[in-house]
mmCIF file of C-alpha atoms and ligand atoms in Angstrom:
data_model
loop_
_atom_site.group_PDB
_atom_site.id
_atom_site.type_symbol
_atom_site.label_atom_id
_atom_site.label_comp_id
_atom_site.label_asym_id
_atom_site.label_seq_id
_atom_site.Cartn_x
_atom_site.Cartn_y
_atom_site.Cartn_z
ATOM 1 C CA GLU A 1 -33.698 39.220 11.618
ATOM 2 C CA ASP A 2 -34.498 37.779 15.018
ATOM 3 C CA GLN A 3 -33.972 39.556 18.293
ATOM 4 C CA ALA A 4 -31.265 37.143 19.397
ATOM 5 C CA PHE A 5 -29.175 38.077 16.340
ATOM 6 C CA LEU A 6 -29.696 41.813 16.889
ATOM 7 C CA ASP A 7 -28.781 41.466 20.574
ATOM 8 C CA ALA A 8 -25.651 39.468 19.800
ATOM 9 C CA PHE A 9 -24.611 42.105 17.260
ATOM 10 C CA GLN A 10 -25.200 44.922 19.751
ATOM 11 C CA LYS A 11 -23.065 43.028 22.270
ATOM 12 C CA ARG A 12 -20.156 43.027 19.834
ATOM 13 C CA ILE A 13 -20.628 46.761 19.272
ATOM 14 C CA ASP A 14 -20.787 47.449 23.010
ATOM 15 C CA ALA A 15 -17.581 45.460 23.484
ATOM 16 C CA GLU A 16 -15.911 47.800 20.938
ATOM 17 C CA GLU A 17 -15.260 44.961 18.481
ATOM 18 C CA LYS A 18 -14.726 46.102 14.912
ATOM 19 C CA ILE A 19 -17.254 44.799 12.398
ATOM 20 C CA GLU A 20 -15.573 43.520 9.227
ATOM 21 C CA PRO A 21 -17.012 43.044 5.715
ATOM 22 C CA ASN A 22 -17.734 39.316 5.976
ATOM 23 C CA ASP A 23 -19.274 39.470 9.456
ATOM 24 C CA PRO A 24 -23.026 39.037 9.797
ATOM 25 C CA MET A 25 -24.655 42.434 10.337
ATOM 26 C CA PRO A 26 -28.207 43.768 10.547
ATOM 27 C CA GLU A 27 -29.540 45.030 7.232
ATOM 28 C CA GLY A 28 -30.150 48.462 8.787
ATOM 29 C CA TYR A 29 -26.503 48.717 9.875
ATOM 30 C CA ARG A 30 -25.342 47.893 6.360
ATOM 31 C CA ARG A 31 -27.803 50.358 4.786
ATOM 32 C CA THR A 32 -26.807 53.168 7.155
ATOM 33 C CA LEU A 33 -23.143 52.695 6.337
ATOM 34 C CA VAL A 34 -23.713 52.505 2.593
ATOM 35 C CA ARG A 35 -25.695 55.749 2.832
ATOM 36 C CA GLN A 36 -23.207 57.596 5.021
ATOM 37 C CA ILE A 37 -19.996 56.359 3.374
ATOM 38 C CA GLY A 38 -21.492 56.888 -0.093
ATOM 39 C CA GLN A 39 -22.513 60.470 0.767
ATOM 40 C CA HIS A 40 -19.124 61.049 2.291
ATOM 41 C CA ALA A 41 -17.347 59.783 -0.859
ATOM 42 C CA HIS A 42 -19.524 61.945 -3.104
ATOM 43 C CA SER A 43 -18.740 64.950 -0.886
ATOM 44 C CA GLU A 44 -15.013 64.460 -1.366
ATOM 45 C CA ILE A 45 -15.376 64.195 -5.134
ATOM 46 C CA VAL A 46 -17.826 67.084 -5.533
ATOM 47 C CA GLY A 47 -15.683 69.002 -3.036
ATOM 48 C CA MET A 48 -12.866 69.087 -5.596
ATOM 49 C CA LEU A 49 -14.919 71.438 -7.777
ATOM 50 C CA PRO A 50 -15.146 74.689 -5.770
ATOM 51 C CA GLU A 51 -11.408 74.674 -5.105
ATOM 52 C CA GLY A 52 -10.408 73.294 -8.486
ATOM 53 C CA ASN A 53 -11.933 76.529 -9.751
ATOM 54 C CA TRP A 54 -8.944 78.431 -8.312
ATOM 55 C CA ILE A 55 -5.979 76.207 -9.263
ATOM 56 C CA THR A 56 -5.184 78.173 -12.416
ATOM 57 C CA ARG A 57 -5.585 81.480 -10.564
ATOM 58 C CA ALA A 58 -3.594 80.781 -7.388
ATOM 59 C CA PRO A 59 -1.519 83.873 -6.570
ATOM 60 C CA SER A 60 1.886 82.160 -6.501
ATOM 61 C CA LEU A 61 3.593 78.925 -7.487
ATOM 62 C CA ARG A 62 3.770 77.891 -3.830
ATOM 63 C CA ARG A 63 0.041 78.451 -3.333
ATOM 64 C CA LYS A 64 -0.707 76.616 -6.542
ATOM 65 C CA ALA A 65 1.358 73.569 -5.576
ATOM 66 C CA ALA A 66 -0.360 73.360 -2.180
ATOM 67 C CA LEU A 67 -3.842 73.749 -3.620
ATOM 68 C CA LEU A 68 -3.173 71.205 -6.350
ATOM 69 C CA ALA A 69 -1.973 68.697 -3.737
ATOM 70 C CA LYS A 70 -5.008 69.345 -1.567
ATOM 71 C CA VAL A 71 -7.491 68.834 -4.386
ATOM 72 C CA GLN A 72 -5.699 65.630 -5.379
ATOM 73 C CA ASP A 73 -5.914 64.422 -1.772
ATOM 74 C CA GLU A 74 -9.664 64.912 -1.926
ATOM 75 C CA GLY A 75 -9.857 62.769 -5.049
ATOM 76 C CA GLY A 76 -7.918 60.120 -3.119
ATOM 77 C CA HIS A 77 -10.276 60.356 -0.135
ATOM 78 C CA GLY A 78 -13.225 59.825 -2.440
ATOM 79 C CA LEU A 79 -11.588 56.692 -3.840
ATOM 80 C CA TYR A 80 -10.825 55.155 -0.413
ATOM 81 C CA LEU A 81 -14.363 55.878 0.641
ATOM 82 C CA TYR A 82 -15.929 54.339 -2.455
ATOM 83 C CA SER A 83 -13.751 51.278 -1.794
ATOM 84 C CA ALA A 84 -14.921 51.151 1.825
ATOM 85 C CA ALA A 85 -18.550 51.323 0.658
ATOM 86 C CA GLU A 86 -17.891 48.580 -1.911
ATOM 87 C CA THR A 87 -17.019 46.174 0.928
ATOM 88 C CA LEU A 88 -20.712 46.423 1.847
ATOM 89 C CA GLY A 89 -21.907 45.105 -1.502
ATOM 90 C CA VAL A 90 -22.583 48.215 -3.580
ATOM 91 C CA SER A 91 -20.571 49.150 -6.631
ATOM 92 C CA ARG A 92 -19.026 52.498 -7.400
ATOM 93 C CA GLU A 93 -21.068 52.608 -10.618
ATOM 94 C CA GLU A 94 -24.298 52.233 -8.645
ATOM 95 C CA MET A 95 -23.272 54.952 -6.198
ATOM 96 C CA THR A 96 -22.274 57.308 -9.006
ATOM 97 C CA GLU A 97 -25.524 56.697 -10.863
ATOM 98 C CA GLU A 98 -27.469 57.520 -7.694
ATOM 99 C CA LEU A 99 -25.531 60.756 -7.321
ATOM 100 C CA LEU A 100 -26.137 61.768 -10.933
ATOM 101 C CA ALA A 101 -29.832 60.916 -10.650
ATOM 102 C CA GLY A 102 -30.049 63.277 -7.662
ATOM 103 C CA LYS A 103 -30.907 60.379 -5.308
ATOM 104 C CA ALA A 104 -27.712 60.309 -3.255
ATOM 105 C CA LYS A 105 -26.797 63.336 -1.195
ATOM 106 C CA TYR A 106 -23.442 65.043 -0.752
ATOM 107 C CA SER A 107 -22.512 67.737 1.737
ATOM 108 C CA SER A 108 -24.496 70.969 1.448
ATOM 109 C CA ILE A 109 -21.303 73.003 1.784
ATOM 110 C CA PHE A 110 -20.112 72.275 -1.739
ATOM 111 C CA ASN A 111 -23.102 74.045 -3.274
ATOM 112 C CA TYR A 112 -21.716 77.498 -2.543
ATOM 113 C CA PRO A 113 -19.539 79.419 -5.038
ATOM 114 C CA THR A 114 -15.862 80.345 -4.543
ATOM 115 C CA LEU A 115 -15.866 84.018 -5.490
ATOM 116 C CA THR A 116 -12.395 85.185 -4.452
ATOM 117 C CA TRP A 117 -9.002 83.746 -3.529
ATOM 118 C CA ALA A 118 -9.867 84.340 0.131
ATOM 119 C CA ASP A 119 -12.553 81.648 -0.232
ATOM 120 C CA ILE A 120 -9.767 79.094 -0.645
ATOM 121 C CA GLY A 121 -8.408 80.221 2.722
ATOM 122 C CA ALA A 122 -11.849 80.146 4.337
ATOM 123 C CA ILE A 123 -12.613 76.692 2.943
ATOM 124 C CA GLY A 124 -9.372 75.235 4.269
ATOM 125 C CA TRP A 125 -9.797 76.858 7.663
ATOM 126 C CA LEU A 126 -13.532 76.398 8.174
ATOM 127 C CA VAL A 127 -14.748 73.632 5.868
ATOM 128 C CA ASP A 128 -11.781 71.350 6.400
ATOM 129 C CA GLY A 129 -11.795 72.338 10.066
ATOM 130 C CA ALA A 130 -15.423 71.224 10.353
ATOM 131 C CA ALA A 131 -14.659 68.078 8.379
ATOM 132 C CA ILE A 132 -11.864 67.125 10.811
ATOM 133 C CA MET A 133 -14.086 67.725 13.835
ATOM 134 C CA ASN A 134 -16.626 65.333 12.335
ATOM 135 C CA GLN A 135 -14.118 62.793 11.020
ATOM 136 C CA ILE A 136 -11.694 62.296 13.920
ATOM 137 C CA PRO A 137 -14.392 60.380 15.840
ATOM 138 C CA LEU A 138 -15.109 58.354 12.685
ATOM 139 C CA CYS A 139 -11.613 56.842 13.089
ATOM 140 C CA ARG A 140 -13.294 54.919 15.949
ATOM 141 C CA CYS A 141 -16.375 53.975 13.924
ATOM 142 C CA SER A 142 -17.484 50.385 14.574
ATOM 143 C CA TYR A 143 -17.107 49.445 10.907
ATOM 144 C CA GLY A 144 -13.449 48.525 10.347
ATOM 145 C CA PRO A 145 -12.883 49.584 6.730
ATOM 146 C CA TYR A 146 -14.475 53.012 7.278
ATOM 147 C CA ALA A 147 -12.574 53.598 10.531
ATOM 148 C CA ARG A 148 -9.237 52.675 8.946
ATOM 149 C CA ALA A 149 -9.825 54.836 5.865
ATOM 150 C CA MET A 150 -10.496 57.801 8.156
ATOM 151 C CA ILE A 151 -7.056 57.687 9.774
ATOM 152 C CA ARG A 152 -5.192 58.728 6.655
ATOM 153 C CA VAL A 153 -7.995 61.034 5.565
ATOM 154 C CA CYS A 154 -7.790 62.943 8.860
ATOM 155 C CA LYS A 155 -4.014 63.354 8.636
ATOM 156 C CA GLU A 156 -4.404 64.892 5.201
ATOM 157 C CA GLU A 157 -7.345 67.041 6.308
ATOM 158 C CA SER A 158 -5.247 68.570 9.037
ATOM 159 C CA PHE A 159 -2.697 69.713 6.437
ATOM 160 C CA HIS A 160 -5.603 71.172 4.432
ATOM 161 C CA GLN A 161 -6.874 73.042 7.450
ATOM 162 C CA ARG A 162 -3.466 74.533 8.143
ATOM 163 C CA GLN A 163 -2.883 75.631 4.559
ATOM 164 C CA GLY A 164 -6.269 77.395 4.678
ATOM 165 C CA TYR A 165 -5.579 79.101 7.973
ATOM 166 C CA GLU A 166 -2.207 80.253 6.681
ATOM 167 C CA ILE A 167 -3.862 81.858 3.646
ATOM 168 C CA MET A 168 -6.290 83.619 6.007
ATOM 169 C CA MET A 169 -3.420 84.776 8.208
ATOM 170 C CA THR A 170 -1.529 86.205 5.219
ATOM 171 C CA LEU A 171 -4.617 88.070 3.991
ATOM 172 C CA ALA A 172 -5.625 89.271 7.458
ATOM 173 C CA ASN A 173 -2.146 90.735 7.963
ATOM 174 C CA GLY A 174 -1.987 92.159 4.447
ATOM 175 C CA THR A 175 -3.346 95.346 2.888
ATOM 176 C CA PRO A 176 -6.739 96.696 4.004
ATOM 177 C CA GLU A 177 -8.223 95.268 0.782
ATOM 178 C CA GLN A 178 -6.797 91.825 1.546
ATOM 179 C CA LYS A 179 -8.117 91.901 5.084
ATOM 180 C CA GLU A 180 -11.502 92.923 3.687
ATOM 181 C CA MET A 181 -11.445 89.915 1.360
ATOM 182 C CA ALA A 182 -10.691 87.601 4.272
ATOM 183 C CA GLN A 183 -13.554 89.106 6.289
ATOM 184 C CA ASP A 184 -15.953 88.786 3.366
ATOM 185 C CA ALA A 185 -15.024 85.121 2.925
ATOM 186 C CA LEU A 186 -15.574 84.460 6.639
ATOM 187 C CA ASN A 187 -18.953 86.206 6.425
ATOM 188 C CA ARG A 188 -20.072 83.986 3.562
ATOM 189 C CA TRP A 189 -18.634 80.636 4.759
ATOM 190 C CA TRP A 190 -19.364 80.737 8.475
ATOM 191 C CA TRP A 191 -23.023 79.718 8.482
ATOM 192 C CA PRO A 192 -22.725 77.116 5.715
ATOM 193 C CA SER A 193 -19.829 75.562 7.698
ATOM 194 C CA LEU A 194 -22.055 75.217 10.774
ATOM 195 C CA MET A 195 -24.657 73.543 8.554
ATOM 196 C CA MET A 196 -22.174 70.805 7.621
ATOM 197 C CA PHE A 197 -22.862 69.100 10.968
ATOM 198 C CA GLY A 198 -26.444 68.394 9.947
ATOM 199 C CA PRO A 199 -29.809 69.109 11.571
ATOM 200 C CA HIS A 200 -30.292 69.579 15.314
ATOM 201 C CA ASP A 201 -30.202 66.308 17.236
ATOM 202 C CA SER A 202 -33.958 66.575 17.727
ATOM 203 C CA ASP A 203 -34.381 66.515 13.913
ATOM 204 C CA SER A 204 -31.605 64.045 13.133
ATOM 205 C CA GLN A 205 -33.377 61.053 11.676
ATOM 206 C CA HIS A 206 -30.483 58.616 11.938
ATOM 207 C CA GLY A 207 -28.600 60.072 14.892
ATOM 208 C CA ASP A 208 -29.787 57.880 17.775
ATOM 209 C CA GLN A 209 -29.453 54.575 15.975
ATOM 210 C CA SER A 210 -26.041 55.518 14.549
ATOM 211 C CA MET A 211 -24.863 56.431 18.062
ATOM 212 C CA ARG A 212 -26.076 53.061 19.410
ATOM 213 C CA TRP A 213 -24.245 51.263 16.617
ATOM 214 C CA LYS A 214 -21.171 53.419 17.296
ATOM 215 C CA ILE A 215 -21.043 54.576 13.706
ATOM 216 C CA LYS A 216 -21.280 58.089 15.109
ATOM 217 C CA ARG A 217 -19.505 58.812 18.414
ATOM 218 C CA PHE A 218 -20.853 62.325 18.960
ATOM 219 C CA THR A 219 -24.136 63.898 17.928
ATOM 220 C CA ASN A 220 -24.515 66.623 15.306
ATOM 221 C CA ASP A 221 -25.039 69.353 17.929
ATOM 222 C CA GLU A 222 -22.120 68.175 20.075
ATOM 223 C CA LEU A 223 -19.716 68.343 17.150
ATOM 224 C CA ARG A 224 -21.063 71.705 15.997
ATOM 225 C CA GLN A 225 -20.481 73.129 19.499
ATOM 226 C CA GLN A 226 -16.927 71.730 19.584
ATOM 227 C CA PHE A 227 -16.275 73.342 16.213
ATOM 228 C CA VAL A 228 -17.546 76.742 17.326
ATOM 229 C CA ASP A 229 -15.533 76.536 20.552
ATOM 230 C CA SER A 230 -12.272 75.782 18.795
ATOM 231 C CA THR A 231 -12.757 78.084 15.768
ATOM 232 C CA VAL A 232 -13.855 81.356 17.377
ATOM 233 C CA PRO A 233 -10.495 81.991 19.107
ATOM 234 C CA GLN A 234 -8.753 81.297 15.786
ATOM 235 C CA GLY A 235 -10.896 83.960 14.087
ATOM 236 C CA GLU A 236 -10.202 86.407 16.885
ATOM 237 C CA PHE A 237 -6.480 85.785 16.498
ATOM 238 C CA LEU A 238 -6.877 86.801 12.840
ATOM 239 C CA GLY A 239 -8.570 90.025 13.934
ATOM 240 C CA LEU A 240 -11.743 89.085 12.066
ATOM 241 C CA THR A 241 -15.329 89.125 13.289
ATOM 242 C CA PHE A 242 -17.987 86.429 12.979
ATOM 243 C CA PRO A 243 -21.295 87.244 11.276
ATOM 244 C CA ASP A 244 -23.362 86.296 14.325
ATOM 245 C CA PRO A 245 -24.507 88.928 16.848
ATOM 246 C CA ASN A 246 -25.449 86.157 19.298
ATOM 247 C CA LEU A 247 -22.004 84.614 19.408
ATOM 248 C CA LYS A 248 -20.796 85.001 22.984
ATOM 249 C CA TRP A 249 -18.711 83.070 25.498
ATOM 250 C CA ASN A 250 -20.936 81.549 28.158
ATOM 251 C CA GLU A 251 -18.914 81.241 31.335
ATOM 252 C CA GLU A 252 -21.456 79.020 33.026
ATOM 253 C CA ARG A 253 -21.650 76.476 30.201
ATOM 254 C CA GLY A 254 -17.958 76.759 29.363
ATOM 255 C CA HIS A 255 -18.959 77.043 25.709
ATOM 256 C CA TYR A 256 -19.795 79.723 23.168
ATOM 257 C CA ASP A 257 -23.471 80.474 22.669
ATOM 258 C CA PHE A 258 -24.374 81.118 19.063
ATOM 259 C CA GLY A 259 -27.331 82.105 16.917
ATOM 260 C CA GLU A 260 -29.789 79.855 15.113
ATOM 261 C CA ILE A 261 -28.916 78.413 11.717
ATOM 262 C CA ASP A 262 -31.249 79.305 8.859
ATOM 263 C CA TRP A 263 -32.742 75.821 8.504
ATOM 264 C CA ASP A 264 -34.849 76.797 5.486
ATOM 265 C CA GLU A 265 -31.639 77.597 3.652
ATOM 266 C CA PHE A 266 -30.087 74.327 4.858
ATOM 267 C CA TRP A 267 -32.932 72.143 3.574
ATOM 268 C CA ARG A 268 -33.229 74.114 0.347
ATOM 269 C CA VAL A 269 -29.535 73.468 -0.394
ATOM 270 C CA VAL A 270 -29.750 69.797 0.664
ATOM 271 C CA LYS A 271 -32.732 69.303 -1.635
ATOM 272 C CA GLY A 272 -30.948 70.698 -4.684
ATOM 273 C CA GLY A 273 -31.865 74.396 -4.540
ATOM 274 C CA GLY A 274 -28.512 75.879 -3.465
ATOM 275 C CA PRO A 275 -26.608 78.418 -5.546
ATOM 276 C CA MET A 276 -24.365 75.827 -7.231
ATOM 277 C CA ASN A 277 -26.254 72.493 -7.060
ATOM 278 C CA LYS A 278 -27.014 72.407 -10.778
ATOM 279 C CA GLU A 279 -23.446 73.289 -11.796
ATOM 280 C CA ARG A 280 -21.962 70.685 -9.457
ATOM 281 C CA LEU A 281 -24.105 67.858 -10.798
ATOM 282 C CA ALA A 282 -23.581 68.995 -14.383
ATOM 283 C CA ALA A 283 -19.793 68.883 -13.840
ATOM 284 C CA ARG A 284 -20.021 65.336 -12.417
ATOM 285 C CA GLN A 285 -22.255 64.252 -15.296
ATOM 286 C CA LYS A 286 -19.775 65.656 -17.832
ATOM 287 C CA ALA A 287 -16.854 63.859 -16.162
ATOM 288 C CA TRP A 288 -18.832 60.599 -16.115
ATOM 289 C CA ASP A 289 -19.817 60.896 -19.786
ATOM 290 C CA GLU A 290 -16.326 61.842 -20.886
ATOM 291 C CA GLY A 291 -14.889 58.905 -18.954
ATOM 292 C CA ALA A 292 -17.191 56.362 -20.625
ATOM 293 C CA TRP A 293 -14.556 55.391 -23.207
ATOM 294 C CA VAL A 294 -12.022 54.684 -20.448
ATOM 295 C CA ARG A 295 -14.435 52.367 -18.643
ATOM 296 C CA GLU A 296 -15.291 50.607 -21.911
ATOM 297 C CA ALA A 297 -11.636 50.246 -22.901
ATOM 298 C CA ALA A 298 -10.686 48.891 -19.462
ATOM 299 C CA LEU A 299 -13.486 46.350 -19.662
ATOM 300 C CA ALA A 300 -12.540 45.289 -23.212
ATOM 301 C CA HIS A 301 -8.904 44.932 -22.126
ATOM 302 C CA ALA A 302 -9.878 42.809 -19.125
ATOM 303 C CA GLU A 303 -12.025 40.583 -21.341
ATOM 304 C CA LYS A 304 -9.251 40.148 -23.883
ATOM 305 C CA ARG A 305 -6.781 39.147 -21.176
ATOM 306 C CA LYS A 306 -9.267 36.717 -19.703
ATOM 307 C CA ALA A 307 -9.940 35.147 -23.102
ATOM 308 C CA ARG A 308 -6.176 34.845 -23.698
ATOM 309 C CA ALA A 309 -5.640 33.230 -20.307
ATOM 310 C CA GLU A 310 -8.384 30.709 -21.002
ATOM 311 C CA ALA A 311 -7.103 29.850 -24.513
HETATM 312 N N1 ACO B 401 -25.442 68.196 3.740
HETATM 313 C C1 ACO B 401 -26.265 67.369 3.069
HETATM 314 N N2 ACO B 401 -27.077 66.486 3.702
HETATM 315 C C2 ACO B 401 -27.030 66.449 5.043
HETATM 316 C C3 ACO B 401 -26.177 67.273 5.801
HETATM 317 C C4 ACO B 401 -25.365 68.179 5.091
HETATM 318 N N3 ACO B 401 -24.543 69.037 5.712
HETATM 319 N N4 ACO B 401 -26.353 66.996 7.105
HETATM 320 C C5 ACO B 401 -27.292 66.030 7.175
HETATM 321 N N5 ACO B 401 -27.709 65.710 5.935
HETATM 322 C C6 ACO B 401 -28.754 64.755 5.585
HETATM 323 C C7 ACO B 401 -28.416 63.359 6.023
HETATM 324 O O1 ACO B 401 -27.606 62.745 5.064
HETATM 325 C C8 ACO B 401 -29.788 62.734 6.134
HETATM 326 O O2 ACO B 401 -30.306 62.468 4.824
HETATM 327 P P1 ACO B 401 -30.617 60.938 4.275
HETATM 328 O O3 ACO B 401 -31.539 60.301 5.253
HETATM 329 O O4 ACO B 401 -31.210 61.134 2.935
HETATM 330 O O5 ACO B 401 -29.317 60.253 4.212
HETATM 331 C C9 ACO B 401 -30.609 63.874 6.688
HETATM 332 O O6 ACO B 401 -29.919 65.064 6.312
HETATM 333 C C10 ACO B 401 -30.816 63.830 8.191
HETATM 334 O O7 ACO B 401 -29.577 63.958 8.890
HETATM 335 P P2 ACO B 401 -29.076 62.936 10.028
HETATM 336 O O8 ACO B 401 -30.170 61.999 10.375
HETATM 337 O O9 ACO B 401 -28.474 63.728 11.122
HETATM 338 O O10 ACO B 401 -27.948 62.122 9.197
HETATM 339 P P3 ACO B 401 -26.632 61.401 9.716
HETATM 340 O O11 ACO B 401 -26.881 60.662 10.977
HETATM 341 O O12 ACO B 401 -26.092 60.637 8.568
HETATM 342 O O13 ACO B 401 -25.635 62.617 10.076
HETATM 343 C C11 ACO B 401 -23.660 63.577 9.062
HETATM 344 C C12 ACO B 401 -25.194 63.508 9.076
HETATM 345 C C13 ACO B 401 -23.181 64.186 10.369
HETATM 346 C C14 ACO B 401 -23.219 64.476 7.888
HETATM 347 C C15 ACO B 401 -23.092 62.150 8.927
HETATM 348 O O14 ACO B 401 -23.648 61.510 7.803
HETATM 349 C C16 ACO B 401 -21.604 62.076 8.805
HETATM 350 O O15 ACO B 401 -20.892 62.206 9.789
HETATM 351 N N6 ACO B 401 -21.067 61.800 7.582
HETATM 352 C C17 ACO B 401 -19.667 61.578 7.324
HETATM 353 C C18 ACO B 401 -18.925 62.862 7.088
HETATM 354 C C19 ACO B 401 -19.240 63.504 5.776
HETATM 355 O O16 ACO B 401 -19.999 63.052 4.944
HETATM 356 N N7 ACO B 401 -18.617 64.634 5.516
HETATM 357 C C20 ACO B 401 -18.787 65.303 4.242
HETATM 358 C C21 ACO B 401 -18.333 66.682 4.271
HETATM 359 S S1 ACO B 401 -16.672 66.816 4.735
HETATM 360 C C22 ACO B 401 -15.710 66.697 3.363
HETATM 361 O O17 ACO B 401 -16.038 66.017 2.484
HETATM 362 C C23 ACO B 401 -14.451 67.473 3.261
#
């Protein structure tokens, strides 16, 4: 790739033009998007598991209907995202095989267990809240298909966030035991939610280049700060406390200060050593194996139709 091509491409990016599937693009731009969109798609699909765990145990029909809809939305998000990645020349089969081989990442957050019903509230409030903070700017990503997919995804995520916060509100205003459950869920999900935004900017391998290409619009640390700033007042409104003694409003900065993430835990979970990594991959492997007959039947059907059309 010569410099003139790279410069011309950067000019299009700087002019806020959307890049579309058939446009010429630097190989690095394509690879970055395949990596990020692929990881994002896997996160949506693996993300169905921790909550799916509670569908049969939701405390009421209303809660069950909402949770079922939310988990289905996540399946849908995964499918749009795989389709967006496919416009860059990878197939869904390839992406899935990479996931199952442990080569493709998915968000660290989905490697934690959902121990009580309150976890469903905390996930909606915090995990979907963090996801929205990260994904709203992706609606302006320079790559057209990814940006467009994000618009609908974000609308659905905001419903997910509200259903989670409403569960938290009900528990926090309930019996002392229910409030305790809500507090315990916040204690366990707070730090992993902050980890969703990725390493510090100084350790973010892809951050600078992705900002230049306008794939990312804000850095990992900027988004994490925005999330803390908007979430802490919501927790205070619930009458709950955050498991961080260093969390404090900083008048001068106009932001909350907060403690340091346990980065050893973060990297351990990212590299496969989290509490639920093995279970999550085993569940995906089982679904893939059990779906083999469907893929084979669909292929055989397509071949039969093709042969008939040619006859
Ligand atoms: N969990 C797992 N891996 C992570 C996480 C995380 N929370 N954060 C960063 N990483 C990985 C990166 O993927 C990268 O690994 P790779 O080189 O093997 O791909 C490495 O850590 C270094 O991080 P960065 O250089 O900062 O990576 P990047 O610029 O891609 O930023 C981010 C990471 C912010 C997650 C970005 O990829 C992104 O915005 N992705 C789209 C959103 C998304 O995937 N959300 C999923 C969770 S939300 C949901 O599904 C409901």
